[in-house]
XYZ file of C-alpha atoms in Angstrom:
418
model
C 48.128 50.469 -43.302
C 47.397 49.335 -47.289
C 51.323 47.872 -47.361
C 53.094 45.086 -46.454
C 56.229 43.640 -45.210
C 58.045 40.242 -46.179
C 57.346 39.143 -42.828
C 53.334 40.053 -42.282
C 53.136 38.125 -45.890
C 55.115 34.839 -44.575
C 52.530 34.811 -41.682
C 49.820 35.479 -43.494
C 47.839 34.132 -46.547
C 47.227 36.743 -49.324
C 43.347 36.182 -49.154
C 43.398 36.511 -45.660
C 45.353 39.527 -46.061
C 43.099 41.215 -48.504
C 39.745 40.532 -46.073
C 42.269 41.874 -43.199
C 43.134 45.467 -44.576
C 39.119 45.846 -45.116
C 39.107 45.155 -41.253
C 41.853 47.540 -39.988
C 40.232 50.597 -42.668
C 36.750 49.805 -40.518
C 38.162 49.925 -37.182
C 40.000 53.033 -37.772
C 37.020 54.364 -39.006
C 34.734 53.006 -36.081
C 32.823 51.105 -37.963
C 33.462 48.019 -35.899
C 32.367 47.961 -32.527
C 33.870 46.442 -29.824
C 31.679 43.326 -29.757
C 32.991 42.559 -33.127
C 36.961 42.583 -32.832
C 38.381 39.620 -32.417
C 42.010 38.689 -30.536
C 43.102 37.456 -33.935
C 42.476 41.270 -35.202
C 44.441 42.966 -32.010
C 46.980 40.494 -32.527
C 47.727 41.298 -36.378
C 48.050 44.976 -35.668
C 50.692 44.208 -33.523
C 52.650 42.359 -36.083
C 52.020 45.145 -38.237
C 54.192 47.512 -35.425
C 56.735 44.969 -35.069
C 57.114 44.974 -39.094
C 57.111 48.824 -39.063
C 54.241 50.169 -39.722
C 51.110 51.674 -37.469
C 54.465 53.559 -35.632
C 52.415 56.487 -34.467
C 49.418 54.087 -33.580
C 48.526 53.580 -30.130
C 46.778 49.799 -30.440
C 45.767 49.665 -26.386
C 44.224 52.687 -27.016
C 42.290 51.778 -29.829
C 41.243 48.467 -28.100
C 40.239 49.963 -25.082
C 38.219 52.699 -25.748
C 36.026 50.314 -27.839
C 35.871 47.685 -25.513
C 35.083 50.024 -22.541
C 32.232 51.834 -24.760
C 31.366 48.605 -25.312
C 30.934 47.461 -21.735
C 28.871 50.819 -21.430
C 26.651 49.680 -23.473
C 25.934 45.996 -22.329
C 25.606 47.487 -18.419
C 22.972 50.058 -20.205
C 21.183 47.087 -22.039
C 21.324 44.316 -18.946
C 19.791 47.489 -16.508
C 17.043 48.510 -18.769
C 16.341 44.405 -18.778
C 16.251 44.237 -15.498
C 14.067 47.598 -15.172
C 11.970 45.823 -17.180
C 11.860 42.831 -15.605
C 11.153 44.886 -12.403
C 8.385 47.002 -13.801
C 6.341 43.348 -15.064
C 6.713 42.585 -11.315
C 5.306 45.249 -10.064
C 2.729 45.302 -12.877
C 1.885 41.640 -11.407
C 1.132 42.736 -7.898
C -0.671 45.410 -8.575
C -3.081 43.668 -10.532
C -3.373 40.464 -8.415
C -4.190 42.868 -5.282
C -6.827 44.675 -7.698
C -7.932 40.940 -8.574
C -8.216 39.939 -4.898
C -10.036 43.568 -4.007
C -12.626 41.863 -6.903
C -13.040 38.722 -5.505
C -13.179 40.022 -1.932
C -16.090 42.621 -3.025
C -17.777 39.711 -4.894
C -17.247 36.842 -2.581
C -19.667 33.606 -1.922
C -18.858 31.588 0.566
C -18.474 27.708 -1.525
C -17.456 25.298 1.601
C -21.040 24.174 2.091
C -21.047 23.059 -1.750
C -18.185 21.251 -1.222
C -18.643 19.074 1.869
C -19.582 15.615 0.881
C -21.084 14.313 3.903
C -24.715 15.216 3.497
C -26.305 12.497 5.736
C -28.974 14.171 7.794
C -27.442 12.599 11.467
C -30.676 13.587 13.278
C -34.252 12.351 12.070
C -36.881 11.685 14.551
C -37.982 7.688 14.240
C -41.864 6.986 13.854
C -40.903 4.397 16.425
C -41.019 5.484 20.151
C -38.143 3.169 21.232
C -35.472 4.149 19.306
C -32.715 1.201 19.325
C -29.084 1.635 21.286
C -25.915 0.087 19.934
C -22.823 0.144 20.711
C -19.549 -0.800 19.420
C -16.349 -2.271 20.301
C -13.367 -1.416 17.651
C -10.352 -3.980 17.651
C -7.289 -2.036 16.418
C -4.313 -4.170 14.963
C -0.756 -2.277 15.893
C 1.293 -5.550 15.657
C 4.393 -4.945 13.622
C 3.257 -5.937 10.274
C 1.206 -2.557 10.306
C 4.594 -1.109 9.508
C 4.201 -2.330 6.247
C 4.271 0.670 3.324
C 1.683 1.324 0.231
C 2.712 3.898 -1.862
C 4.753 5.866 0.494
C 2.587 5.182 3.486
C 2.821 2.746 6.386
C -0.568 0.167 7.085
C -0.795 2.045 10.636
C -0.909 5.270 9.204
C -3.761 4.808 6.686
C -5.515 3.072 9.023
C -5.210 5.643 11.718
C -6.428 8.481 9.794
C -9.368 6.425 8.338
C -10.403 5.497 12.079
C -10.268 8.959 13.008
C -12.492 10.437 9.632
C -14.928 7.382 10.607
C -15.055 8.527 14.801
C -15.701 12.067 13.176
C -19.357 11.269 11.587
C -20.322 9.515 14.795
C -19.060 12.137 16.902
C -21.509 12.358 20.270
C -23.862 10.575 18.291
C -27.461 9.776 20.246
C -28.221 6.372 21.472
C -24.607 4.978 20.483
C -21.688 4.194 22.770
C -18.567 2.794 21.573
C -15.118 1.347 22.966
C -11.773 0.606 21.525
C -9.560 -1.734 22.074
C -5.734 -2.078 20.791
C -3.716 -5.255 20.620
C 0.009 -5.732 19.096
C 1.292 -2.539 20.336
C 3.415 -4.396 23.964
C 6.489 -6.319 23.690
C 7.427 -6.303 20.342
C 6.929 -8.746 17.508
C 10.758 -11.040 18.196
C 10.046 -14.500 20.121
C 11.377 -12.915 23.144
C 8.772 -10.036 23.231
C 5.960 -12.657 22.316
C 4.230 -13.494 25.760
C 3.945 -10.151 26.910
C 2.975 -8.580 23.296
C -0.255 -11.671 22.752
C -1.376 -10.692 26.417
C -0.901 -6.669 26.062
C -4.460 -6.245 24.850
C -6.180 -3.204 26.082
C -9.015 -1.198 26.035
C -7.564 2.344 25.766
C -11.056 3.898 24.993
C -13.607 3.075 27.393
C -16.786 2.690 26.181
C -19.187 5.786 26.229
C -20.295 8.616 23.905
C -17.346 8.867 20.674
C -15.896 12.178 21.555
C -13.358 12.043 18.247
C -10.872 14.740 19.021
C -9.769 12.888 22.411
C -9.366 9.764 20.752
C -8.051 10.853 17.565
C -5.064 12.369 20.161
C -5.072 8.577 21.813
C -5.038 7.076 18.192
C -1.506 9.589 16.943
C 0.278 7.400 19.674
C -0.358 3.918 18.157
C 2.755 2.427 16.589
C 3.218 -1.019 14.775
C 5.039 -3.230 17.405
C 4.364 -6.812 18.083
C 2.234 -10.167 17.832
C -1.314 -10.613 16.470
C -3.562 -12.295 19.254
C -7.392 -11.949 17.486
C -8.690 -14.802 19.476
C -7.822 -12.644 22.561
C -8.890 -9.462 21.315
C -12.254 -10.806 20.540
C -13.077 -12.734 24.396
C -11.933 -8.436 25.298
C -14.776 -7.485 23.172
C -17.231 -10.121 24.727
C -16.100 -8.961 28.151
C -16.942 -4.874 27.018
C -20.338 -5.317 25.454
C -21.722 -8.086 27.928
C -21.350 -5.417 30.830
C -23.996 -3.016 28.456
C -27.408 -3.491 27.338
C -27.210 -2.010 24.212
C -30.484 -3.236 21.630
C -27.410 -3.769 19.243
C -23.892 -4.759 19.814
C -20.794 -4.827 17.116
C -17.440 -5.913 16.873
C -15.428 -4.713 14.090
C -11.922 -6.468 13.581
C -9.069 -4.092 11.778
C -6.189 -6.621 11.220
C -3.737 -6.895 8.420
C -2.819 -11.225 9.081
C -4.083 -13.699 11.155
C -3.809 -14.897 14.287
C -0.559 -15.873 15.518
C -0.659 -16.043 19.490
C -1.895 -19.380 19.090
C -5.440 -18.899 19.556
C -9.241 -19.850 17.590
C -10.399 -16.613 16.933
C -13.026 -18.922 14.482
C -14.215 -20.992 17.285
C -13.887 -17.999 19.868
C -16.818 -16.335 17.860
C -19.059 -18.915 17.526
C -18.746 -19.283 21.289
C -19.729 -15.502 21.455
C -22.740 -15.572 19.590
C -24.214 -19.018 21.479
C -23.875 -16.630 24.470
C -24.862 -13.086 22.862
C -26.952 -14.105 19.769
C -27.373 -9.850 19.414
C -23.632 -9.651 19.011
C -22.174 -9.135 15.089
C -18.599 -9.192 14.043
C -17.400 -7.535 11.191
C -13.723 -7.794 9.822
C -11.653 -5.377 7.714
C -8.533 -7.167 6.358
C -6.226 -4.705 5.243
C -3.914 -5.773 2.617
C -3.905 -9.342 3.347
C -2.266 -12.161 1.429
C -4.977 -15.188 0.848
C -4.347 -17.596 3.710
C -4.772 -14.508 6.573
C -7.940 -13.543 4.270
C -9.184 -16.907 4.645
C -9.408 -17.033 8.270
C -10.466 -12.874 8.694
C -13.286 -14.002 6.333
C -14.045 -17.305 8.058
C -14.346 -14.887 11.600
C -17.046 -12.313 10.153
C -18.963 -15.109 8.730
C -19.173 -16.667 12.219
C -19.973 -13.781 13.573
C -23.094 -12.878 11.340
C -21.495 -10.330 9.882
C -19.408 -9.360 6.944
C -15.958 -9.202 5.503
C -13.985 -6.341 3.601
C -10.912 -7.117 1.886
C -9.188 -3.731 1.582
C -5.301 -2.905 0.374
C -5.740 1.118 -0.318
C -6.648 3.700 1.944
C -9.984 4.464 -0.393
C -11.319 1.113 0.363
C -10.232 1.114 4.146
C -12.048 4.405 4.062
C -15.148 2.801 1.875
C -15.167 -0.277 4.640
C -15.742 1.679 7.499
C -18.385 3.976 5.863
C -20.504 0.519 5.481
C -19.838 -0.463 9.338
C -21.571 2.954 9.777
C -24.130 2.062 7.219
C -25.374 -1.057 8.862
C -25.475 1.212 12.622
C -27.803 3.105 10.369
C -30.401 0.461 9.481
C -32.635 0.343 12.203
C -36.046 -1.465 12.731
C -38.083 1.348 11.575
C -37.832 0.820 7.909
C -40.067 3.578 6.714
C -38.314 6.051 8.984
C -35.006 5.007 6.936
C -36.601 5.480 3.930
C -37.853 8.791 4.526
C -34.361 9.822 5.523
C -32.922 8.622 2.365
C -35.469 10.700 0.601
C -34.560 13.873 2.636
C -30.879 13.295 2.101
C -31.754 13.577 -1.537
C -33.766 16.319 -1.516
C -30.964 18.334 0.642
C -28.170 16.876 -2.133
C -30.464 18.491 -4.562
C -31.210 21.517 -3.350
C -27.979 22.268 -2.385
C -26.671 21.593 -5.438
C -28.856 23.994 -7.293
C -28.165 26.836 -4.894
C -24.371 26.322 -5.697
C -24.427 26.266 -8.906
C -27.066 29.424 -9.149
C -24.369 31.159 -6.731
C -21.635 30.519 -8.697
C -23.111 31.754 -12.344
C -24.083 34.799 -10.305
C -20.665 35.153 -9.356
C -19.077 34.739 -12.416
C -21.455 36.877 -14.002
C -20.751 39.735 -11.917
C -16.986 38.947 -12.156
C -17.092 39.062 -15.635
C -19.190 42.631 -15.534
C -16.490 44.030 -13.196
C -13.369 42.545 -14.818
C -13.859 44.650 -17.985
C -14.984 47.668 -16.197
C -11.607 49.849 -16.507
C -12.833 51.880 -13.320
C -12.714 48.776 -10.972
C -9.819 46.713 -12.229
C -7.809 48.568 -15.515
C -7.661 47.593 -18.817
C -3.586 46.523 -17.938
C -4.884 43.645 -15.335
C -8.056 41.868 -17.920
C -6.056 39.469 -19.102
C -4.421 38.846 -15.757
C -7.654 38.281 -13.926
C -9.657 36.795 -16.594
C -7.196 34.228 -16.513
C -7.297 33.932 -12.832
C -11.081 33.706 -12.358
C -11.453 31.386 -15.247
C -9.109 28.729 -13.403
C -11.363 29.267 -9.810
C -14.565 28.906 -11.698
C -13.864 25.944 -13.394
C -12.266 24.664 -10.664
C -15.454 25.085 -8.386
C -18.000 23.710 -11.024
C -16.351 20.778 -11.348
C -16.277 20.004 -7.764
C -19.970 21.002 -6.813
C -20.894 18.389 -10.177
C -18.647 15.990 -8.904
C -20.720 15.793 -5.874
C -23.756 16.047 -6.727
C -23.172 12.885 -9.069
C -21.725 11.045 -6.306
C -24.259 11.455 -3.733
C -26.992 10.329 -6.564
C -24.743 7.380 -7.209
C -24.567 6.677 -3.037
C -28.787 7.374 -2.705
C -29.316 5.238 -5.709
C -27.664 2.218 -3.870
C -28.956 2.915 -1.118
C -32.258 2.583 -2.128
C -31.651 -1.412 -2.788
C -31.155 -1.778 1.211
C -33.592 0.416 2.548
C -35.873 -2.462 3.838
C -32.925 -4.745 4.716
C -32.539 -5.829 8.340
């Protein structure tokens, strides 16, 4: 093995040589494994044979019996991976069912500490005569509404706003309320003009808001032709005239102006010679300055007010202060009591939250490093776990206890206000 032939020499570099023989001696000796042959080392036996030497050497033996122990042994090291792998899975279930068994045993209900509506709906007035109103809605679905902000078309924020807004005046006493859709025949090409400005129609009659049926009529509006206000609002007239409500409203959702050719300016201040009671409010959603001009110009008329709105938070905010202003009624120190009830309900629900959860999460914490209940293998796994939900819970029940403060202090300021 130690010689060498003319040949081996001409192919090979004496240095290389020299670290070579130390090679061969080691894998003779199996002190190389496998793993750490190289071609270049198989190869240089076999000029070795060619030259005359390793005769009685079988090289495909040596290389093969190495390599297949060598195989052996990375199958033996990938399955006692993947056993390992396997048995951290398994680990993991069992200690998020133990976790869930903890939480299940342990359990307070939170929804109640995280609704935010906390408006007490039904107060007895000092008043006998408690006033009716009722409410026409004007819904824009003229093609425009297509329009998308961020990742969402105009008709589909306002949609789901309506239907959120319907939901907190859902078979409320003493109120009636009727809507009306325009935009949504013909479609929004000069051809499809005529029959789009005179498709207006009341698709809710007016009566007690029953929100689930028309939440279903709502899903069906789709953004499709002209915009004919001046129209929409003579509807309106026609709807609340045939009721004798103690307060009547029209609120106006529209994303441009008028273009059937109409006055919806002078078509209000015709209204309200007629029905002085009647007030018009206007949501412009996402307008650009000329169409907010004239939406604005129509609530003034009206005696009411205006709400510029271009995300689905303020479209959302706008109609919670059309409900606000069905709220204010005569009886001022009825309202004002009800404010102060709403507060002391925020409050004390807040407290009993927040008592609840510190009682949880003390007895969590008691039980999650009792071995009996949970083992010592699954503390870190559920400490983790609970430590994310209990955070997670505090911060909402703060978050709303600091915005209904915030809503009660401003509401304060208009407690007396017609």
């Amino acid at each position: 093995i130690l010689s060498t032939s003319t040949i081996f020499l001409k192919k090979h570099s004496l240095a290389k040589f020299l670290n070579y023989k130390q090679s061969i001696t080691k894998i003779f000796n199996k002190e190389i494994r496998a793993k750490d042959i190289i071609m270049e080392d198989i190869q240089d036996l076999q000029h070795l044979q060619l030259a005359g030497y390793l005769k009685n050497i079988d090289l495909s033996t040596i290389a093969n019996t190495d390599i297949d122990s060598h195989q052996g042994e990375k199958e033996s090291n990938t399955t006692e991976v993947m056993q390992e792998e396997e048995k951290h899975a398994e680990d993991d279930m069992v200690c998020q069912k133990r976790y869930k068994d903890l939480v299940a045993m342990n359990y307070f209900d939170f929804s109640r500490c995280t609704n935010t509506e906390i408006r007490n709906e039904n107060f007895t007035a000092k008043d006998d005569h408690v006033p009716t109103q009722s409410m026409v809605l004007i819904f824009d679905a003229s093609g425009s509404m297509a329009k998308q902000i961020n990742g969402k078309s105009r008709m589909e924020i306002a949609k789901k706003s309506v239907e959120k807004f319907l939901k907190t005046l859902d078979r409320k006493n003493h109120f009636l309320f009727s809507l009306v859709e325009y935009g949504h025949k013909g479609n929004n090409t000069k051809a499809g003009k005529n029959v789009s400005c005179a498709g207006i129609e009341e698709v809710v009659p007016m009566g007690e808001v029953q929100s689930n049926k028309i939440a279903e009529i709502i899903s069906s509006f789709m953004p499709t032709g002209w915009t004919p206000i001046s129209a929409s609002l003579q509807k309106a007239e026609e709807i609340l005239s045939a009721h004798t409500s103690d307060e009547k409203y029209i609120v106006v959702v529209s994303d441009g102006e008028e273009t059937c050719g109409g006055d919806p300016v002078a078509t209000v201040k015709s209204i309200k010679v007629k029905h002085p009671e009647i007030k018009v409010n206007v949501i412009g959603f996402d307008v650009d300055d000329s169409a907010g001009a004239q939406l604005k110009a129509i609530a003034e008329a009206g005696d009411g007010k205006y709400f510029a709105v271009s995300t689905e938070q303020q479209f959302a905010a706008a109609l919670r202060e059309n409900k606000k202003q069905l709220q204010k009624v005569d009886y001022a120190l009825g309202r004002s009591i009800e404010q102060i009830y709403d507060m002391s309900v925020l409050t004390n629900t807040y407290m009993q939250c927040m008592t609840a959860l510190e009682r949880e999460n003390a007895v969590m914490q008691i039980d999650i490093h009792g071995t009996k209940l949970l083992g010592s293998e699954c503390q870190s796994y559920a400490e983790k776990r609970y430590s994310s939900r209990y955070e997670e819970l505090k911060e909402i029940i703060q978050e709303n206890y600091t915005t209904g403060k915030e809503e009660f202090q401003k509401n304060k300021s208009v407690i007396f206000e017609k």
